[in-house]
Structures are given as C-alpha cells and as structure tokens.
Coordinates of C-alpha atoms in Angstrom, one line a residue:
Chain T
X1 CA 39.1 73.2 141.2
X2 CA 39.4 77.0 141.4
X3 CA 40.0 78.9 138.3
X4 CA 42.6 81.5 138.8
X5 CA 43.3 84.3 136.3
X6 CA 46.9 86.0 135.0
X7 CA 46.2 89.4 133.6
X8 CA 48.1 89.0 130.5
X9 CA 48.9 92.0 129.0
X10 CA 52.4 91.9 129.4
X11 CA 54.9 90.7 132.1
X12 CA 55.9 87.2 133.2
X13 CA 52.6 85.4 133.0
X14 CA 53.6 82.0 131.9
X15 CA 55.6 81.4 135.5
X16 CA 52.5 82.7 137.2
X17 CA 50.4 80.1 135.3
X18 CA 52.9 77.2 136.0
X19 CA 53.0 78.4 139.8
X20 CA 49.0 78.0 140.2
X21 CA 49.3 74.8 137.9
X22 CA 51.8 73.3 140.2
X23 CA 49.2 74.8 143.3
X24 CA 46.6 72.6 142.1
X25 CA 44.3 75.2 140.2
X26 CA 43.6 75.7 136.6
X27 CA 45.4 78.8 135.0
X28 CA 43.5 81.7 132.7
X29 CA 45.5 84.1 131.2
X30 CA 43.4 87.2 130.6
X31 CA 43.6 89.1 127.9
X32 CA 39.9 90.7 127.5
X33 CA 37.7 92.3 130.8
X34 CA 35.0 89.6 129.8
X35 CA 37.2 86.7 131.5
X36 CA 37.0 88.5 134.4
X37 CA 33.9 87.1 135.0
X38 CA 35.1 83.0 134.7
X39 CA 37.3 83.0 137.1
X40 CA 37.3 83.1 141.0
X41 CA 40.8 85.1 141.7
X42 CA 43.5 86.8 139.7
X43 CA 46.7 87.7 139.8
X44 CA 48.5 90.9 138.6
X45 CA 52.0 90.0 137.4
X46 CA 55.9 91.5 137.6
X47 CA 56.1 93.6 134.0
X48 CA 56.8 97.2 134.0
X49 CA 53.9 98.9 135.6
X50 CA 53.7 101.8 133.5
X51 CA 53.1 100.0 130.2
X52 CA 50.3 97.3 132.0
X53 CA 48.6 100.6 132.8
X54 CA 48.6 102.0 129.4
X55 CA 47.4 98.6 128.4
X56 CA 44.9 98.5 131.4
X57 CA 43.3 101.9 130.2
X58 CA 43.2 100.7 126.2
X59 CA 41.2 98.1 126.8
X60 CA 38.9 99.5 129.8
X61 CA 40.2 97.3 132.5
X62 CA 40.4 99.7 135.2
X63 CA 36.9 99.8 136.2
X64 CA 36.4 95.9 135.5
X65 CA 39.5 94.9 137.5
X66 CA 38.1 96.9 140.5
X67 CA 34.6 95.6 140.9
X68 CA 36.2 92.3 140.3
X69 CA 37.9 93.1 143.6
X70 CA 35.1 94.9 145.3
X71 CA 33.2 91.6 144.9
X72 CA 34.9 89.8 146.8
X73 CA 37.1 87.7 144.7
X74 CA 41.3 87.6 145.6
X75 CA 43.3 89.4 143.9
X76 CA 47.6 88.9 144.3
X77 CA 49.7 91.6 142.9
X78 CA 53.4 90.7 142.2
X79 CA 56.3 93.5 141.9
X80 CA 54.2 95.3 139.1
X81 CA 51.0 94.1 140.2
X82 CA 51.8 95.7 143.6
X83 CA 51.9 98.9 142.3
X84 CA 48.9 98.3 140.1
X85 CA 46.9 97.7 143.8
X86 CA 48.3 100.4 146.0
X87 CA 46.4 103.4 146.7
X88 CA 49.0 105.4 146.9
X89 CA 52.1 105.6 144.7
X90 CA 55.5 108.0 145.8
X91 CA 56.1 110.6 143.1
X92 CA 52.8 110.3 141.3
X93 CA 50.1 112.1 141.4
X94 CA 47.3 109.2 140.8
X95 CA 47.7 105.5 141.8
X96 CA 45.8 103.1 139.2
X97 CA 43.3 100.2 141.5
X98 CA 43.9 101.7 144.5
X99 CA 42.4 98.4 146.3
X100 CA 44.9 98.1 148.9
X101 CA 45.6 101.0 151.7
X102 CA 49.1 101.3 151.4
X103 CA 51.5 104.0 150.2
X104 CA 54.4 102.0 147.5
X105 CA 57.6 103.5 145.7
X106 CA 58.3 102.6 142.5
X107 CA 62.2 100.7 141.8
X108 CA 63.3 101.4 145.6
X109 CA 65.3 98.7 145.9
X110 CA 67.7 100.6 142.9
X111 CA 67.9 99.6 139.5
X112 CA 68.7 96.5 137.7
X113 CA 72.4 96.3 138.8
X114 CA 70.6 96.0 142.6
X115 CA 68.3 93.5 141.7
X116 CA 69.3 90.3 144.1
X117 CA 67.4 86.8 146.2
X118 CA 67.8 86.7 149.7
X119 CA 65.8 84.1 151.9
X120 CA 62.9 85.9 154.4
X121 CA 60.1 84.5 156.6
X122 CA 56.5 85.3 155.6
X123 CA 54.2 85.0 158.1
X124 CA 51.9 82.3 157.9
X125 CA 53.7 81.1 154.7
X126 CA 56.8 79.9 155.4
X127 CA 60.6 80.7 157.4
X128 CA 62.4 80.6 154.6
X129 CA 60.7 81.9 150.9
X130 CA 63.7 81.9 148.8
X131 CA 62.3 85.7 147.4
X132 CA 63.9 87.3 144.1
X133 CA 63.6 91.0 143.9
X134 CA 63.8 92.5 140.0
X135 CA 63.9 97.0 140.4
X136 CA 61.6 96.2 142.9
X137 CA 59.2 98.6 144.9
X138 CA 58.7 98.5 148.3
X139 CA 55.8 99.4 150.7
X140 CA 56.8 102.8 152.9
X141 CA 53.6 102.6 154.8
X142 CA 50.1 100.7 155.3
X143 CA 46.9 101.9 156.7
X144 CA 45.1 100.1 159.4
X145 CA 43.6 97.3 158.2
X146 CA 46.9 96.3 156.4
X147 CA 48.8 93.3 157.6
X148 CA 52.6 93.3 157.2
X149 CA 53.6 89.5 156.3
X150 CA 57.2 89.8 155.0
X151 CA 59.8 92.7 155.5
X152 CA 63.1 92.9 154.5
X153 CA 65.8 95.3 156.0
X154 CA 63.0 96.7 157.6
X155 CA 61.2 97.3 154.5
X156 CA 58.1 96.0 153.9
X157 CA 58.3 93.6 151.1
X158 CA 54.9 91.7 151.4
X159 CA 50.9 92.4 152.8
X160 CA 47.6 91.3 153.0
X161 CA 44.4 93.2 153.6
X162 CA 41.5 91.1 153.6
X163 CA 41.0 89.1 150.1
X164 CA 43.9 91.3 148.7
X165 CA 47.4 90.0 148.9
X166 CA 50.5 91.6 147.4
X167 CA 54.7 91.0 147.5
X168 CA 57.4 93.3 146.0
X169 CA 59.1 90.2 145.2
X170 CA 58.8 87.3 142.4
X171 CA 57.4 84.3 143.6
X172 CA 56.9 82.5 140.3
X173 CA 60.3 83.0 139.2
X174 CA 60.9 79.9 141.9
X175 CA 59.9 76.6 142.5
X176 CA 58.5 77.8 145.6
X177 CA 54.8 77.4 145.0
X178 CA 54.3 78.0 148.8
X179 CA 53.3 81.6 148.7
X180 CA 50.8 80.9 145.3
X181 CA 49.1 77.9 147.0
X182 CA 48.4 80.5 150.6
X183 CA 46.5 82.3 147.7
X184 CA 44.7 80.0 146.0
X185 CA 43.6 79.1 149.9
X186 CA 42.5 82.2 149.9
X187 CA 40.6 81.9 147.2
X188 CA 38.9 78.7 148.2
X189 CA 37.8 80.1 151.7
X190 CA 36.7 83.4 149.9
X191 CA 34.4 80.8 147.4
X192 CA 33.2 79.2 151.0
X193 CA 31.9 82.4 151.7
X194 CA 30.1 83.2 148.8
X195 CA 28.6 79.8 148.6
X196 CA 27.3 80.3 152.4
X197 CA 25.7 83.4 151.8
X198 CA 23.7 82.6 148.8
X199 CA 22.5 79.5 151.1
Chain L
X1 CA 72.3 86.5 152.8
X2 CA 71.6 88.5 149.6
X3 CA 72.8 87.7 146.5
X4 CA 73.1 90.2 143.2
X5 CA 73.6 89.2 139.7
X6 CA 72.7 85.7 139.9
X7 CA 70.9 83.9 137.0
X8 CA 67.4 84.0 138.5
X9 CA 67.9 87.8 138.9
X10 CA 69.6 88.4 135.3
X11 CA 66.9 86.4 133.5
X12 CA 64.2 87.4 135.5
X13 CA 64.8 90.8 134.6
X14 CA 63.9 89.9 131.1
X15 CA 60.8 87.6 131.9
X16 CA 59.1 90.7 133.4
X17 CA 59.5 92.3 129.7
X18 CA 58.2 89.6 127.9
X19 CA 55.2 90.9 125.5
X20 CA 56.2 93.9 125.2
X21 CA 58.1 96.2 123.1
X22 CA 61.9 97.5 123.5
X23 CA 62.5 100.9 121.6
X24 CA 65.4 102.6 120.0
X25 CA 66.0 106.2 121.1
X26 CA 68.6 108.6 121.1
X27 CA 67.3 111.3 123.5
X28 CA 65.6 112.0 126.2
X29 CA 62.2 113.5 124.3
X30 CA 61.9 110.1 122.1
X31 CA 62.4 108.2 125.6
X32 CA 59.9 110.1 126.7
X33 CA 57.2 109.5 123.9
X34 CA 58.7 105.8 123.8
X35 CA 58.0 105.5 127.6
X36 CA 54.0 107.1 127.2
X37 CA 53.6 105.0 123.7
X38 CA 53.8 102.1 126.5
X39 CA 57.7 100.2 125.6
X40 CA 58.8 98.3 128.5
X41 CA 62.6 99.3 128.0
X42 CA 64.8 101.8 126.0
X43 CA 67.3 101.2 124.2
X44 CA 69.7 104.3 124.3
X45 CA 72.3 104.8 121.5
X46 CA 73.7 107.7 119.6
X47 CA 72.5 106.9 115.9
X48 CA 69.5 104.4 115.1
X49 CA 70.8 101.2 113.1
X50 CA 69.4 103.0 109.7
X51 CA 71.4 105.9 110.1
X52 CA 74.1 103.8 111.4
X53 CA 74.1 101.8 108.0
X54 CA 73.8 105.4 106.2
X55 CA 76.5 107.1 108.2
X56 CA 79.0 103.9 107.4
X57 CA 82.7 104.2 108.9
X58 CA 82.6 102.3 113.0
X59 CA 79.9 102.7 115.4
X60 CA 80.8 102.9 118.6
X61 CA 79.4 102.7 122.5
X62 CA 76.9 105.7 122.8
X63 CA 78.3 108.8 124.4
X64 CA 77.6 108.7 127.9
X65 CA 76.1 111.7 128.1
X66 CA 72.8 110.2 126.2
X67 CA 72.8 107.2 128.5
X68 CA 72.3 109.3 131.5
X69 CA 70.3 112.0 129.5
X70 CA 67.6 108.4 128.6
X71 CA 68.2 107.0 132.2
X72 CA 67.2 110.6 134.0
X73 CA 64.2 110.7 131.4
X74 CA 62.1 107.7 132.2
X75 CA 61.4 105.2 134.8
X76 CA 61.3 102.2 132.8
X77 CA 64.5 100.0 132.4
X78 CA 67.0 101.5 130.0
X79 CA 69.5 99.6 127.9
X80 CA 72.5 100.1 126.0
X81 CA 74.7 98.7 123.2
X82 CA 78.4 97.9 123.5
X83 CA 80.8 96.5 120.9
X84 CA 81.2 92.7 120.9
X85 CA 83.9 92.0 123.0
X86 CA 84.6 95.1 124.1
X87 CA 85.1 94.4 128.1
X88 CA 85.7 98.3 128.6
X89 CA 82.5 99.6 126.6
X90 CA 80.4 97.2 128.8
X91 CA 82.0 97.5 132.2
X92 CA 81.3 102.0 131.6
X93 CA 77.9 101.2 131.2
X94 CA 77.7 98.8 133.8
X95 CA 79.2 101.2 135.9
X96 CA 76.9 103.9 134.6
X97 CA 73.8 101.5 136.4
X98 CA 72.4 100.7 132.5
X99 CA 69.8 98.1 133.3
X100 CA 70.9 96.1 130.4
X101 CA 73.7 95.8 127.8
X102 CA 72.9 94.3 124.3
X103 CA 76.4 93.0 122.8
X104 CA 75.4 94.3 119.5
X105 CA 76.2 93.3 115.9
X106 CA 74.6 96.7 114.8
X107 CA 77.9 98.3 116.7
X108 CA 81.6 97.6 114.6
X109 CA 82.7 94.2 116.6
X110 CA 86.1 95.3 118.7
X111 CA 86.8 91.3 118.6
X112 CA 86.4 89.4 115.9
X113 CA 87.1 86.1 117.8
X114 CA 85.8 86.5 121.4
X115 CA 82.4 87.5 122.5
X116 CA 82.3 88.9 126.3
X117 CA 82.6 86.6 129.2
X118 CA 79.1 87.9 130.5
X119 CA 79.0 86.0 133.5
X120 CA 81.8 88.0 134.9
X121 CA 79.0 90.9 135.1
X122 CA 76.6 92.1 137.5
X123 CA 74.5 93.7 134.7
X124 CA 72.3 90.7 132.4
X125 CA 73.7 90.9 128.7
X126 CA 71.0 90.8 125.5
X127 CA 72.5 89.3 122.6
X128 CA 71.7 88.5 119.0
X129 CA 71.6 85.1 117.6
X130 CA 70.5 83.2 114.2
X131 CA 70.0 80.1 114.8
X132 CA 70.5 77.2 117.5
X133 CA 74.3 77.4 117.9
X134 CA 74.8 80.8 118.3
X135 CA 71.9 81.2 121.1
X136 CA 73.2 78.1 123.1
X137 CA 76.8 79.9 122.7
X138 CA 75.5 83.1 124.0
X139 CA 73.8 81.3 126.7
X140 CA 77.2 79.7 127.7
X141 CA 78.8 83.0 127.9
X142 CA 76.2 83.9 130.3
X143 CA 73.7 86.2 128.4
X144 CA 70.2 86.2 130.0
X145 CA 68.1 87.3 127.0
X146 CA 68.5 86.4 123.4
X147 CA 66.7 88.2 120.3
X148 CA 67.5 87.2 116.7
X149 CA 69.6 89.4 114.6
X150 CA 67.3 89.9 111.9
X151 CA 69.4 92.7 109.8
X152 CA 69.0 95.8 111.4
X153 CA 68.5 99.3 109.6
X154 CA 66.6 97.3 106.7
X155 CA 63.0 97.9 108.1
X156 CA 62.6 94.4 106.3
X157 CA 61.4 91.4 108.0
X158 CA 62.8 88.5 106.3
X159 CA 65.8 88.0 108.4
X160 CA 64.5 88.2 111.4
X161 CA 61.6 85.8 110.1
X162 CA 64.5 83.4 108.9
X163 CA 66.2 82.9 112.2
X164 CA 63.4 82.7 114.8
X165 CA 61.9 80.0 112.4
X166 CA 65.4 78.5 112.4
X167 CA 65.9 78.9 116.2
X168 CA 62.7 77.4 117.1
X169 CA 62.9 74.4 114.6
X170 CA 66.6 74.1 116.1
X171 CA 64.9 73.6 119.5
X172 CA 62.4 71.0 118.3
X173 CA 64.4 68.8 116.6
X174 CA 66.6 69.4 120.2
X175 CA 63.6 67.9 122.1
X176 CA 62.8 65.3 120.3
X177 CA 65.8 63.6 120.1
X178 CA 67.2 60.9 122.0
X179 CA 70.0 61.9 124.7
X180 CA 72.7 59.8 122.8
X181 CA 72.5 62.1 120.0
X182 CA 72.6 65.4 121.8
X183 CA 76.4 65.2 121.8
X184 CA 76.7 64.7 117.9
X185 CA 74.1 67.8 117.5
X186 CA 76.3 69.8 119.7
X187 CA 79.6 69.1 117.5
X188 CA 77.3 70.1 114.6
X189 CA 76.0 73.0 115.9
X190 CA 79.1 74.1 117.7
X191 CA 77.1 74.5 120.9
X192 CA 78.0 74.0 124.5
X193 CA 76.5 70.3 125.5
X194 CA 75.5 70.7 128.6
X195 CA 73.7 74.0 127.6
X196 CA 71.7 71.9 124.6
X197 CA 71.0 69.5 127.8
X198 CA 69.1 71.9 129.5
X199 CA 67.4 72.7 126.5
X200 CA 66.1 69.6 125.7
X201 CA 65.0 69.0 129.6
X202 CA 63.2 71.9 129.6
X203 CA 61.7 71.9 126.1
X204 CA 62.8 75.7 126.1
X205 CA 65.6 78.0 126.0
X206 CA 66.6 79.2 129.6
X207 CA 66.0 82.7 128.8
X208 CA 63.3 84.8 127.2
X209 CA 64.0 85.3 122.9
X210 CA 63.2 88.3 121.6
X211 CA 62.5 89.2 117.9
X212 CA 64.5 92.2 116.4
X213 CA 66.4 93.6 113.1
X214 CA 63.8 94.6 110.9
X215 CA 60.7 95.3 112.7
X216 CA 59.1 98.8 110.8
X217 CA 54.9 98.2 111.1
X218 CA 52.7 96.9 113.7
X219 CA 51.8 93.5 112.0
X220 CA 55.5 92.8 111.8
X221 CA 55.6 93.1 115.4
X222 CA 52.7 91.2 115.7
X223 CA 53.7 88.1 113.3
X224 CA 57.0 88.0 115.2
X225 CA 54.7 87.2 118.1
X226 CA 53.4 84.4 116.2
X227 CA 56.3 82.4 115.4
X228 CA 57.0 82.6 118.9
X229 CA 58.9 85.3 119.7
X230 CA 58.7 86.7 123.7
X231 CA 58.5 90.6 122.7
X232 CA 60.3 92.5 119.8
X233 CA 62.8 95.2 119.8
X234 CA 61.8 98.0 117.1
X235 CA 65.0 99.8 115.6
X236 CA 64.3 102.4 113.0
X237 CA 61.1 101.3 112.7
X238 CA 59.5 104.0 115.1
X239 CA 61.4 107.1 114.9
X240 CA 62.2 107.0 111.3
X241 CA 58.5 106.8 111.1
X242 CA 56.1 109.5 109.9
X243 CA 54.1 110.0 113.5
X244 CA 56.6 108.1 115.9
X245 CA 54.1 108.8 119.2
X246 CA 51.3 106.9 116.9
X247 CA 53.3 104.4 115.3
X248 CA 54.7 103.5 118.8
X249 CA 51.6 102.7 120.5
X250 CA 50.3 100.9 117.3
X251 CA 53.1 98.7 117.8
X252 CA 53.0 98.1 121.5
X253 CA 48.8 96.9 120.9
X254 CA 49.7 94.7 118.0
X255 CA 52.8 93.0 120.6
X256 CA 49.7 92.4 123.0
X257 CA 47.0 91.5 121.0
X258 CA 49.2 89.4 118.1
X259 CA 46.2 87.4 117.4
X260 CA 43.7 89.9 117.3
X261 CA 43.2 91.1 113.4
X262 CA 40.3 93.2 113.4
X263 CA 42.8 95.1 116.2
X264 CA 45.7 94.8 114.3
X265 CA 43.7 96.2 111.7
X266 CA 42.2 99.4 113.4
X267 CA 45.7 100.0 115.4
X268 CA 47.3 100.0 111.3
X269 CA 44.9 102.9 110.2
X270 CA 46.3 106.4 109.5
X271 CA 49.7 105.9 111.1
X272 CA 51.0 107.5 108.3
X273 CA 54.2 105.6 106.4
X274 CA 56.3 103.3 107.7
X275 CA 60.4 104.2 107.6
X276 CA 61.6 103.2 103.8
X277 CA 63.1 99.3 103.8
X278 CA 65.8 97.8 102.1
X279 CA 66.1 94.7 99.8
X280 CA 69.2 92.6 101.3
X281 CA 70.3 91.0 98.4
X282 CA 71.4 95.1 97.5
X283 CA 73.3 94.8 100.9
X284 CA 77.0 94.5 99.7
X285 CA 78.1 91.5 102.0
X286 CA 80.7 93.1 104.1
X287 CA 77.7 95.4 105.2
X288 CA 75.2 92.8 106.6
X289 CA 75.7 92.8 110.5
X290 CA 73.9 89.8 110.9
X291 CA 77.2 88.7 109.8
X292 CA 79.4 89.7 112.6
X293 CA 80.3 88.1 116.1
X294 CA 79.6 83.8 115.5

C-alpha cells in the first residue's frame, strides 16, 4: 500500500486523509520535514496560503518539500497547495516551491460571497467531477511541459506536469474520490519507476 | 450549472481555516501585522470585546468604513460581527462582500427571541454556542461554523474551557446512544432532531467548531486545541497585548504545534505580558454575554 502524506500545518487536512483512505492508501499527516522521508507522495491542502507559508518557512520546509519533489515523488496541490506549487504567482514578487511552470492568481474566482460547485470534465479523470471552488485561484497561463486537464469558463482550473498534479478546486470536500485515486496512480507508477531503476 | 452559497461551499469555507488562528482587529495596520503574524482570517470590528465591556452602553455593527479599510488591507478572508438577529446589519455586510459574519453575543442582541434565518444568506454565518443545544440550533438556522462563547473581554479561559468540554461530551453521549432515544435528547436539549440525527451518523458536528471568548496566551490557544477545538479565535488577547506582532505569531505556532511543549515553551519566552484578565464571578450577571441569544 502507498503511503501518502497531508502537509498539516493548517487547512482541511482531515478530508484529504479520508479521500486517500477511501482511495485505498494509508494517510500521514505531516507535521515535521523528517516525515517527508516515509512517505511516497504528498499532498498540499486548501488553507489560506499565506499562513501555510509562514508556517512552511518556521519550520524549514521550503527546501525539504522541494527536493521531496525533485526526487521524483508526486506531489498534488489543492486551492492553497496550488499556489504553494506555482512558479509564478500574480501580484507577488516571489512564488514559494515553484515546482510547477505555471503563472496562478490568488482569490480570482472573487471572494467568499463567489465561492460556488459546478460539475466539469477532467481529462483522463472523469466527465463529470462534481468540483467546489472556496476564493479560489486560477491558472492564467502554463509553460510547455504543462498539461491542461480541467478548465472552467475558460479558466484553467486543473494541470499536471509530470509527477506534479494541481486543481483550484476542493476535491476532498466530496465524495468524489476519483480525482485522489488518478494520484495515488500516480504515485504507484512513479514507485514502479524507482523500483526499476535500482534493478 | 453553478451553484453559490450552498452548504458544501459555506462550510467548506471554514474547513480550509481549520488550525489556524482568527484575529480581532480594528484597522488596517493590526490587519496587517495580524495577516504577517500568520492568522488565517480577520475579524474586523470597531472596539475589541475588552474595550467593548469597558466602554458599556450597546455595541453595534462596525462602521463600514473599517470593514473595507480591513478588506482593502489583506488578502486573507475578512469577517465581521453583526447583532443577533439583526437581518439589516448582516445583509450591509453581506452586501459589503465580508467573507464571513459571526452573529455575535459580544455585540448588544437587536432580538432577544430570534436568531437570523442564515440560510437565507449567500455569505456562511459563525456563531457562538455552549453546549449541545445551542450548536445543533445554530446549525438548524444554517450557520456553517460554530465556536464556543467562552466570555469574551475576560482574557480568562474557563468559559471557553467549560463549553467545548460540554459540547464535546454532548456529542458523545449523542453517538453512543441508541436511535430510539435521540428524540427524548432532542426535547431535552431543545435541539432540531433531524440535526442531532446527523450528528450521531457522522460521529461529528457538520461544521468545523472553533474555540473563542477568552483566549489571552499561546498555551491557551494551544489547550483549546487539545480538547478538540478546530482553530481558536483570539479577541483582546493580541492587541491588548504588550508586543501584538510577537504575541501573534506565538499564538499561531502554539495553534499548529498544540502538542509540542518544548515549542510551546520557546514560542512563550519574552512575549512580554499578556492583556490583564477578569475573574467572572466579579462579572455582574446582566454583563456576561455568554448570556445572550439561546
């Protein structure tokens, strides 16, 4: 069984936990960088971005969270944990992983009186992901290597770039486990790989 | 189709704060230090509960002009308090785009029978509760966040203390009773049934329950976190503190790391003093808001 990671310093990391549960993996809620190394992919939860980083930088996660990424190991960021990955963030000087070529804005959806659910394909997921959007970013561009796998209104709500996976949107407020269990696939294959190489 | 203001979207709102810390300010400069000290909301009012309890005579919806003032100043969520039952108070700040309105006891109630139909609103509701009853009667009403009401102003913890214990032993003896007595428990507890149903289903309130109402050093915040609150609201506690930017942060690592004492510990160190508490039983009865709304 994979081992999958929440960071959990703050933010909805019980429903994430559930979600992989319900996937079929075992759920780690991380709380100290020295985890990192137990577990086989993580996932960056919906919070408030600002105050994860603040948190991130306390306890010297930055560094730690991007070699865990550079390795090879998945990594899904959700609302929050999208922002956490892009590499570039509108109105900000500095974005904080950077792992994922793509440009993001902060609460572009509006604020809380705009949060809503709406129903949207994503590709190679499923046709209809019920998807809840809380002052949710969006993605205003991605580079090259960046695949597009959900857009709403033309926005894009959801990509993947290699072992890194990202949505605007909540899926573990739902009992759609569809879009967890596509990453906890990707973190099996991405194990495969590791396990053929050191053969 | 897309749909605003639903449950998922109300509650949700409050899941993504869970953990973290929810601060008092009344400008734009303490929003600001709130914001870098790490809270994940604001709370924007005119007076801080202390001076509130100090200033005496009614407290009233914040002016407007400090609402936008805190919503221009920051990026995280902002929140404001309205009168209980006052439909007009929350339907200006709705209007206004606040991100959150806390029906608050620490305002003078404009009803004393009715509490807001909250499901009416697009905006989620935070509300105050002490025990069992009033949380499942706030969750009928449509809230989508609950925190205890502690008493407010005090910088004393015992209130608070006393109703998330009593809350969460509510809930237990909820879940482990048999379905035929559910009913009886709701008559007692003057609860909606169906909404004690849920409860017991689930194991769980529906929404996230926050600790607040007395909150003034970081191990408060942190042994709030142990009795199972989902994130804690600090009042007076920061800004009626000697170094507020200090004593912020302090609080916001003890939230995260409840369990961690030798943290707690280092975070505690030469944060200077913590704002002056008050005994309640020298709280003349009439002035205890942990009194008002039902």
């Amino acid at each position: 069984m994979v081992r999958v990671g929440v960071l959990g310093l703050q933010g909805a990391v019980r429903e994430h936990i559930r979600s992989i549960e319900a996937s079929g993996a075992e759920g780690v809620i991380i709380k100290h960088k020295e985890q990192l190394d137990d577990i086989d992919g993580l996932i960056l939860p919906g919070g408030e971005s600002t105050t994860m980083r603040r948190l991130i930088d306390k306890y010297d996660f930055l560094e730690p969270l991007k070699q865990f990424g550079n390795s090879g190991k998945p990594i899904f960021g959700t609302c929050a944990g999208l922002i956490l990955l892009a590499s570039e963030i509108v109105g900000q000087e500095q974005a904080h992983l950077g792992l994922i070529d793509m440009k993001v804005e902060r609460n572009a959806f509006g604020r809380q009186k705009d949060s809503f659910e709406v129903e949207i394909p994503i590709k190679g997921v499923a046709d209809d992901f019920e998807a809840v959007f809380i002052r949710a970013p969006y993605i205003v561009e991605v580079g090259p290597n960046v695949e597009v796998i959900a857009t709403y209104k033309d926005k894009i709500v959801a990509a993947q770039q290699g072992h890194y996976l990202c949505s605007a949107f909540h899926p573990e407020l739902t009992d759609d486990h569809r879009l967890t269990g596509y990453f906890i696939k990707m973190i099996e294959e991405a194990n495969q790989h590791v396990v053929m190489n050191e053969g | 189709m897309s749909k605003v203001g639903t449950d998922r979207v109300k509650r949700g709102m409050a899941e993504m704060q869970k953990g973290g810390v929810i601060m008092d300010v009344v400008n734009a400069e303490q929003a600001k230090i709130a914001e870098e000290a790490g809270a994940v909301a604001v709370m924007a009012l005119e007076r801080v509960p202390s001076d509130i309890r100090a200033a005496g005579g009614v407290a009233r919806m914040a002016d407007p002009t400090i609402v936008e003032e805190v919503m221009n100043a920051v990026s995280i969520p902002v929140m404001a308090k309205a009168r209980i039952g006052h439909i007009v108070e929350a339907r200006v700040l709705e209007a206004m785009g606040v991100d959150y309105i806390d029906e608050s006891e620490v305002l003078t109630p404009a009803d004393e029978v009715f509490h807001l139909n909250k499901r009416d609103y697009t905006v989620p509701f935070v509300c105050g509760c002490r025990n069992l009853g009033e949380a499942a009667r706030r969750i009928g009403e449509g809230t989508a966040m609950l925190r205890t009401k502690g008493e407010p102003g005090t910088g004393n913890i015992v209130e608070a203390v006393r109703h998330m214990r009593e809350v969460n032993a509510q809930v237990r003896t909820l879940v482990n009773m048999s379905v035929d007595e559910v009913m009886t428990y709701a008559k007692e507890l003057g609860a909606p049934y169906e909404v004690l149903l849920d409860i017991r289903e689930n194991g769980r309130l529906p929404v996230v329950n926050f600790a607040a109402g007395g909150i003034a050093t970081p191990a408060d915040a942190a042994l709030m976190m142990q009795l199972g609150a989902d994130g804690v609201f600090v009042g007076s506690g920061i800004f009626k503190s000697d170094n507020p930017a200090k004593f912020a942060r302090a609080i916001v690592e003890a939230t995260t790391h409840y369990e961690d004492y030798e943290l707690i510990a280092k975070v505690s160190k030469g944060i200077g003093t913590a704002m002056k508490g008050l005994e309640i039983s020298t709280i003349a009865p009439e002035q205890r808001m942990q009194d008002r709304g039902w």
